[in-house]
Coordinates of C-alpha atoms and ligand atoms in Angstrom, one line a residue:
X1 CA 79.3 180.3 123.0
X2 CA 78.8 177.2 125.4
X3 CA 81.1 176.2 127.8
X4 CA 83.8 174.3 126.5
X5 CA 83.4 170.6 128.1
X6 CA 85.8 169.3 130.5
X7 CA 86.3 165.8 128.2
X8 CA 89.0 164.8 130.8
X9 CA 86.8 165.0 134.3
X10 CA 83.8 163.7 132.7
X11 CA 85.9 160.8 131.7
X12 CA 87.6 160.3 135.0
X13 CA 83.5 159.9 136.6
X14 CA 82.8 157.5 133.4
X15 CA 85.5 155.3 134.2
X16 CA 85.5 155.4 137.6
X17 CA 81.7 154.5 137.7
X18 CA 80.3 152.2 134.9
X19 CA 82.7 148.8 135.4
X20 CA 81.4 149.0 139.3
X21 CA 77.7 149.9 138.1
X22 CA 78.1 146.6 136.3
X23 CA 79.4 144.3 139.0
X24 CA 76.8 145.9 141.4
X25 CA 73.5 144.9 139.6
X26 CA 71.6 142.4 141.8
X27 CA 69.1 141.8 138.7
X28 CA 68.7 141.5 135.2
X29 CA 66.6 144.9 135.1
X30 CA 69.4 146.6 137.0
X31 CA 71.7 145.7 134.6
X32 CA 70.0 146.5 131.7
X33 CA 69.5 150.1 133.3
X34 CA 73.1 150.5 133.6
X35 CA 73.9 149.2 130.2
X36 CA 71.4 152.1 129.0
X37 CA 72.8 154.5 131.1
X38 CA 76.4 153.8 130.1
X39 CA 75.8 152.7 126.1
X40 CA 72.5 152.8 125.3
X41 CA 72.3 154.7 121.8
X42 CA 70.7 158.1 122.4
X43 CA 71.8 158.7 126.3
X44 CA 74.5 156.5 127.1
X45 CA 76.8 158.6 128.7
X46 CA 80.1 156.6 127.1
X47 CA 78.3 156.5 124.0
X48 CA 78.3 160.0 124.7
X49 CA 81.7 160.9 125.1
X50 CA 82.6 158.4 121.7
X51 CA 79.8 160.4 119.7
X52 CA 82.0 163.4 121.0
X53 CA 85.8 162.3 120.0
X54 CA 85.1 164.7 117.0
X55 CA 84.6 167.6 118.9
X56 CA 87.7 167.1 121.1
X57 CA 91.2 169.0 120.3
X58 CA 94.0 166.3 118.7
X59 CA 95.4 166.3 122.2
X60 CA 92.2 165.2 123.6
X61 CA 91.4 162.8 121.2
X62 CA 94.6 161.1 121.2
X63 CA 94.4 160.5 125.1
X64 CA 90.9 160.0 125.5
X65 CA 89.9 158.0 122.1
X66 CA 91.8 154.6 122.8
X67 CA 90.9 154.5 126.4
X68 CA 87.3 155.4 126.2
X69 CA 86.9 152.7 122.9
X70 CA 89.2 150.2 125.3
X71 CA 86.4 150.7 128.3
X72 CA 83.9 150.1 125.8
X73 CA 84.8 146.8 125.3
X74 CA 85.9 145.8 128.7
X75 CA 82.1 147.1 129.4
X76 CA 80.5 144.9 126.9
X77 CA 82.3 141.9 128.3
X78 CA 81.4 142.7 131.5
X79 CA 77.7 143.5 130.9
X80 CA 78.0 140.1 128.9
X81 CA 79.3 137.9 131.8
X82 CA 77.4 139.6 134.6
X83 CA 74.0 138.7 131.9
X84 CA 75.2 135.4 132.2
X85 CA 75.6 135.0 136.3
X86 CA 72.3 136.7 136.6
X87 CA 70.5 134.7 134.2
X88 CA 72.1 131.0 135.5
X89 CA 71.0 132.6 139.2
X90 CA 67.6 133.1 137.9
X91 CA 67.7 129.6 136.6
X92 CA 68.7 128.5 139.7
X93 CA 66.3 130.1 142.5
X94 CA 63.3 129.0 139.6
X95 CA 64.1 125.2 139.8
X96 CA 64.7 125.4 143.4
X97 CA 61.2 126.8 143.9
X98 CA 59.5 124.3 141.7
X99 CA 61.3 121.2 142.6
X100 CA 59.6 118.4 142.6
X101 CA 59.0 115.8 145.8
X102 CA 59.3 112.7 144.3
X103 CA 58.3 111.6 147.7
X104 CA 54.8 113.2 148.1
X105 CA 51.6 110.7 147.1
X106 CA 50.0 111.5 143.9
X107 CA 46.9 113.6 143.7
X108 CA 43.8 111.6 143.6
X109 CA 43.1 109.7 140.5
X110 CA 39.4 110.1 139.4
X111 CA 38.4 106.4 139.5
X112 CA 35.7 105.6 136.8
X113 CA 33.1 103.2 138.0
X114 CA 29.7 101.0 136.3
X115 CA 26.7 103.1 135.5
X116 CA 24.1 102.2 138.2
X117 CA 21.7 100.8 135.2
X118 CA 24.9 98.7 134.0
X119 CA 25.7 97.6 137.6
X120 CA 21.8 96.6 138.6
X121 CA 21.7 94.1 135.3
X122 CA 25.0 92.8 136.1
X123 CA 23.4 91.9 139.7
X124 CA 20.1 91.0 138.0
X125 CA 21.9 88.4 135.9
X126 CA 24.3 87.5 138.3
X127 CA 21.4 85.8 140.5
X128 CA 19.5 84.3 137.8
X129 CA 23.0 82.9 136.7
X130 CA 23.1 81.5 140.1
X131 CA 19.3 80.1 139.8
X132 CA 20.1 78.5 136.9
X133 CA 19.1 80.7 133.9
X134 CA 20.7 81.1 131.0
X135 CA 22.1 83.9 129.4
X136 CA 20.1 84.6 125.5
X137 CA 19.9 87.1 123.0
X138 CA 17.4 88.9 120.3
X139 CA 17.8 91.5 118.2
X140 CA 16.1 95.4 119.2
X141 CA 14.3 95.5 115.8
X142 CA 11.9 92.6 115.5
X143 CA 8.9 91.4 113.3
X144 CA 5.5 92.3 114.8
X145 CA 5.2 88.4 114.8
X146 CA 8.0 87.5 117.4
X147 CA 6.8 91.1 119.3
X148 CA 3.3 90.8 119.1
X149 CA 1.2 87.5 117.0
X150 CA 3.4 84.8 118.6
X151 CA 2.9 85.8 121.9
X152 CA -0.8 85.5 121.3
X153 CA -1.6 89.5 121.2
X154 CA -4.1 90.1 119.1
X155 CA -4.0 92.6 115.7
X156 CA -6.5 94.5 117.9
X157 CA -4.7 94.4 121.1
X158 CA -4.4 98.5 122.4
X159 CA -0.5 97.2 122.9
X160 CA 0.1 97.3 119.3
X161 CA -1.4 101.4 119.4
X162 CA 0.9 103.5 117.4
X163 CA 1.0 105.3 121.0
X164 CA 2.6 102.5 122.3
X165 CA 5.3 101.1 119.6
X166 CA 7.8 102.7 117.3
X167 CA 7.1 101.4 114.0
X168 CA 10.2 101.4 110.9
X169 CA 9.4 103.4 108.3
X170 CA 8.4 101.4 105.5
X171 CA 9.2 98.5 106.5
X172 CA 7.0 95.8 108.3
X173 CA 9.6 96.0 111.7
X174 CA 9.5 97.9 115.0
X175 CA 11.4 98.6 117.9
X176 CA 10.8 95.9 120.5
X177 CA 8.4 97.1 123.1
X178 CA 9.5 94.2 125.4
X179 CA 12.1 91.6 125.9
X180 CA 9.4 88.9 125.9
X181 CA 9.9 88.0 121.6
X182 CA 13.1 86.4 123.2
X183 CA 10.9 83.9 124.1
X184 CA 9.3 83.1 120.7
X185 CA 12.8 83.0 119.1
X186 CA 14.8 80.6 121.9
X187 CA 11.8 78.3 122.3
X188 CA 10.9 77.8 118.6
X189 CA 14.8 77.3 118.5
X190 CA 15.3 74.9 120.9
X191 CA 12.0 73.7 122.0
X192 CA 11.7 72.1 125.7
X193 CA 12.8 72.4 128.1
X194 CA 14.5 75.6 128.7
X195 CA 15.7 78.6 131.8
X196 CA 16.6 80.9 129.7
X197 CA 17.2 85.0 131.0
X198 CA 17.2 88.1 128.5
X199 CA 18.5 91.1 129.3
X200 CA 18.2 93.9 126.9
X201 CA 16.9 97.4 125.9
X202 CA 13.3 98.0 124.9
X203 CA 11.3 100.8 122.9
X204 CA 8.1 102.4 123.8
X205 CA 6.5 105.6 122.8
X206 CA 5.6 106.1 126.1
X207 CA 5.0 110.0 127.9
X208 CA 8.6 110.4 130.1
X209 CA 7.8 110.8 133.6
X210 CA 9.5 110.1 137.2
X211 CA 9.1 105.9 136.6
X212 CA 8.7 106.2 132.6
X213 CA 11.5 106.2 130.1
X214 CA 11.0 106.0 126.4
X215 CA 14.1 103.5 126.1
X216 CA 14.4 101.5 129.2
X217 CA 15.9 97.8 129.9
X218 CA 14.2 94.4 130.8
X219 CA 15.1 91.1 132.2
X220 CA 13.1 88.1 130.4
X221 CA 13.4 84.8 132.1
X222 CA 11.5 82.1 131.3
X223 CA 11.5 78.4 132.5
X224 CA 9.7 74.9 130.6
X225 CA 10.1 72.1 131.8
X226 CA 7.2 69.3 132.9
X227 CA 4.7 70.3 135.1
X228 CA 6.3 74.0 135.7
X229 CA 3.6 75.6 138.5
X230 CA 2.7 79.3 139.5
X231 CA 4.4 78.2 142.9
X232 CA 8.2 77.5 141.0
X233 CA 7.3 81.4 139.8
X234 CA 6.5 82.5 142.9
X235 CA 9.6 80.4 144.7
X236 CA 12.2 82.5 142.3
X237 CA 10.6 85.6 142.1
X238 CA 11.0 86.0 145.7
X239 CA 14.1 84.6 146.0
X240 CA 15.2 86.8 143.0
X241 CA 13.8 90.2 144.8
X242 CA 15.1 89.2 147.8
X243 CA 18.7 88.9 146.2
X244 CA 18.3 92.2 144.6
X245 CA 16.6 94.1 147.7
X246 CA 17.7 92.3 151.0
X247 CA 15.8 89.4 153.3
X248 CA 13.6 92.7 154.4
X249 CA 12.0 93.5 151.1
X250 CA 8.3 93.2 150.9
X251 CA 7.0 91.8 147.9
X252 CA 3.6 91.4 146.9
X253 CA 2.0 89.7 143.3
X254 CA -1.0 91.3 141.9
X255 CA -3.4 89.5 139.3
X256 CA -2.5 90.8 136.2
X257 CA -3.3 90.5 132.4
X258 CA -0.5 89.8 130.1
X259 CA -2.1 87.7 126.6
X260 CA 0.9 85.5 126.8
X261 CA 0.4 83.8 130.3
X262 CA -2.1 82.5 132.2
X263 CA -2.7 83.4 135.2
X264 CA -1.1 86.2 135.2
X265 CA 0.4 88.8 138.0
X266 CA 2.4 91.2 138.6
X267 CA 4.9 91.7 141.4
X268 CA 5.2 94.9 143.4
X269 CA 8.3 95.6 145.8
X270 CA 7.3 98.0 148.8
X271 CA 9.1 101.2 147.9
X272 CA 12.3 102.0 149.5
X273 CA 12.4 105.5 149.1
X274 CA 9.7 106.5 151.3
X275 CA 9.1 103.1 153.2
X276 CA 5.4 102.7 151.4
X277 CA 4.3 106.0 152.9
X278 CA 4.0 107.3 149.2
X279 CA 6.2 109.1 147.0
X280 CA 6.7 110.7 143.1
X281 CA 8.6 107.4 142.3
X282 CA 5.6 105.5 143.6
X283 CA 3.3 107.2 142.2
X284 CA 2.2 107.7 146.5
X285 CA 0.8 103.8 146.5
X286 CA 3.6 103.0 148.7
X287 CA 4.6 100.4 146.3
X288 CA 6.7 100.0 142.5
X289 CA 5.7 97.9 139.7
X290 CA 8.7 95.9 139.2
X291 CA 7.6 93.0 136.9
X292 CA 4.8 91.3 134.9
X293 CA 4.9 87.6 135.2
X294 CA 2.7 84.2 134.5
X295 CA 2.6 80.8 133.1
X296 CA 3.6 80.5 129.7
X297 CA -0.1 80.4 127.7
X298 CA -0.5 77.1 125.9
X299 CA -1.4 79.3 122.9
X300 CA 2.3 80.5 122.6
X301 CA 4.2 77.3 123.7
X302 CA 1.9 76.0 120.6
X303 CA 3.0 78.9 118.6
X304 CA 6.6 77.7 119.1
X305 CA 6.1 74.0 118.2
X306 CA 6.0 73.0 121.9
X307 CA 2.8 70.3 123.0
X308 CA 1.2 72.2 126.3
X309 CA -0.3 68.7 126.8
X310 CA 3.4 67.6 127.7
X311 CA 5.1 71.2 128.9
X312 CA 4.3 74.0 131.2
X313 CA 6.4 76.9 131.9
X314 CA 6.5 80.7 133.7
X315 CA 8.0 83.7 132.2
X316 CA 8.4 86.9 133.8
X317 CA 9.7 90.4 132.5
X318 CA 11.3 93.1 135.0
X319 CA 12.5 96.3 134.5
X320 CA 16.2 97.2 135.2
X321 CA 15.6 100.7 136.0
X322 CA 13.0 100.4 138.4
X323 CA 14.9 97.8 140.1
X324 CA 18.2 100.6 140.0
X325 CA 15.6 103.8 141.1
X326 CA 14.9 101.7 144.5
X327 CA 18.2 100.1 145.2
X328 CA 20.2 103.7 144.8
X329 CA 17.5 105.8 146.3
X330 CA 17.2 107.9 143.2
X331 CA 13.7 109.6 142.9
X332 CA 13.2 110.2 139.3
X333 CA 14.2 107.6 136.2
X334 CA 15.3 110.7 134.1
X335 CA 18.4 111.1 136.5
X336 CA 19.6 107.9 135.5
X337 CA 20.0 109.0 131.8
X338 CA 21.2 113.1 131.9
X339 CA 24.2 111.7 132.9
X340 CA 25.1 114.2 135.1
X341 CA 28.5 113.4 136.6
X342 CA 27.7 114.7 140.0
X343 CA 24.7 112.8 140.5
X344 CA 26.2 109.6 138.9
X345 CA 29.7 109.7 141.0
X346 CA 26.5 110.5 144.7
X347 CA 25.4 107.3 143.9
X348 CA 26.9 104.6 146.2
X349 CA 25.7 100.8 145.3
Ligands
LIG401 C1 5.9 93.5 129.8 O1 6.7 94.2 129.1 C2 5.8 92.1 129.7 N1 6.5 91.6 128.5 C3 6.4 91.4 131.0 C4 6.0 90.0 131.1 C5 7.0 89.0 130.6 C6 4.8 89.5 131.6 C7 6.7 87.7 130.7 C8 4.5 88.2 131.7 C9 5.4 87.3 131.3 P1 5.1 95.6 131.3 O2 4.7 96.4 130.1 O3 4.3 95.6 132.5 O4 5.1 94.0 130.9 O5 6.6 95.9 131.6 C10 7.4 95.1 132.5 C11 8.2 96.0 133.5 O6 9.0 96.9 132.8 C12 7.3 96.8 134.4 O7 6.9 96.1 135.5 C13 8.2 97.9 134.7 O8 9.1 97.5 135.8 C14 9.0 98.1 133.5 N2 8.6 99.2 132.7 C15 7.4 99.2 131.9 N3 7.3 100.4 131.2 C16 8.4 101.1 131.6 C17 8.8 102.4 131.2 N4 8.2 103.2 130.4 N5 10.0 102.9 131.8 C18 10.7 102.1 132.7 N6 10.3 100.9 133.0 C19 9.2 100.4 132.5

């Protein structure tokens, strides 16, 4: 036989304890360990002594019953309301830790700036604005007329090599090698005289390398007027380098072979990067390739309905990267395109 249980001291702990278990939980896992300990379902010890009413002798159960069901309820309220305190306290502390200085500055906003091939042709054109050239436009696919027979290149000219161009499919068009066909369309257009600057993507199926992009970017300019001589060319061309490169820059023109001009030259700019000692961007010479220039050949002003008896002209053709791989120091034509933001955001103009 067990022990008959003393119902009336274990309720005498019960009620002396669990309202004061209640009001002393400092947290919301306290209190659900008291609210376990008092009613939880399997071991609660009121849940307990309830689950035992049928046990108990009439006496007992008369006595105990209502005052164990009345401490019941007066638990659950108070478990309820001390939820409630806890909770709004937790509230409280979080919102106090997280507030928010409306007087602090605001993190640093990532500021977006021009690509440095972008930026180089807005500078490029920004000086031939000021030398009087103006702004015109052709299209990226062209006839092999306006790329090539206009501008007096032979059918046999290496320049027309598969190597060289990209072709359309089936069609008789290409991919515009240079920005030079600009000529062919503005002067048959508008005839003479004419400053006109081009600025534009170009196509070659060229090998990639530190100074060689398949897809790259000229500026065209070309100038007819009468009695246009190689020593206007050379007059903007320096002042034009100098503009991009400072008062310092070196310059030097080469005699050069372009079919559409005659004479013809190109201009070199002393390399920046290694200060004409020789580097990969320079191929070691010390000096860049920057344009291919000339006066117009009559052959092409005749082309494009203009007498060369009465008008003379120069044209030259530069290339916008090669003018951006000096001026930011950047020693390889290929960083300019992997767009790489960490090697974009390095480069200060
Ligand atoms: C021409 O394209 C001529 N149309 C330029 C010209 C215009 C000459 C008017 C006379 C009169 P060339 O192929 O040399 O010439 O290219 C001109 C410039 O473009 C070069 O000096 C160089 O700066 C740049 N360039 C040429 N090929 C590449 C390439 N693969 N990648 C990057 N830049 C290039």
């Amino acid at each position: 036989m067990p022990e008959p249980r003393d119902w009336d001291s274990e309720w005498l702990t019960l009620s002396a304890t669990a309202l004061d278990a209640v009001s002393r939980a400092e947290t919301l896992e306290a209190l659900e360990a008291a609210r376990v300990d008092f009613l939880g379902r399997e071991r609660g010890r009121l849940t307990g002594l309830l689950r035992s009413l049928k046990d108990m002798s009439i006496e007992e159960r008369r006595r105990l019953g209502p005052q164990a069901n009345a401490l019941k309820d007066a638990l659950e309220k108070s478990l309820e309301a001390r939820r409630r305190s806890l909770e709004s306290a937790a509230l409280e502390s979080g919102l106090a830790a997280s507030r928010v200085d409306l007087s602090l500055p605001p993190p640093p906003w990532p500021r977006g700036r021009r690509h440095p091939v972008a930026e180089t042709l807005r500078e490029m054109t920004g000086i031939l604005a000021r030398l009087g050239f103006a702004p015109a436009e052709g299209p990226l696919v062209e006839s092999d007329r306006n790329n090539f027979a206009g501008l007096n290149i032979p059918a046999d000219h290496p320049a027309r090599d598969l190597q060289d161009t990209f072709y359309l499919k089936d069609l008789p068009l290409l991919l515009r090698t240079h920005t030079s066909p600009v000529q062919v369309r503005y002067m048959e257009a508008h005839k003479a005289p004419l400053r006109i600057m081009s600025p534009g993507r170009v196509f070659r199926h060229e090998a990639v390398d530190a100074s060689h992009s398949a897809v790259f970017h000229q500026v065209e300019g070309l100038y007819v007027d009468r009695k246009v001589s190689m020593a206007d060319l050379k007059g903007t061309l320096s002042t034009f380098m100098r503009g991009l490169f400072g008062p310092q820059a070196a310059i030097r023109f080469r005699p050069s072979f372009f079919p559409f001009v005659e004479p013809g030259a190109e201009v070199d700019v002393r390399c920046l990067l290694c200060a004409g000692k020789g580097c990969p961007a320079c191929k070691r010479t010390g000096w860049m390739e920057m344009l291919g220039a000339g006066l117009v050949h009559p052959n092409v002003l005749r082309f494009c309905g203009i007498d060369p008896g009465q008008w003379s002209g120069y044209a030259f053709g530069v290339g916008v990267e090669r003018i951006a791989l000096l001026r930011y120091g950047v020693p390889d034509i290929r960083m300019l395109y992997e767009n790489d933001l960490r090697v974009l955001e390095s480069l200060a103009p």
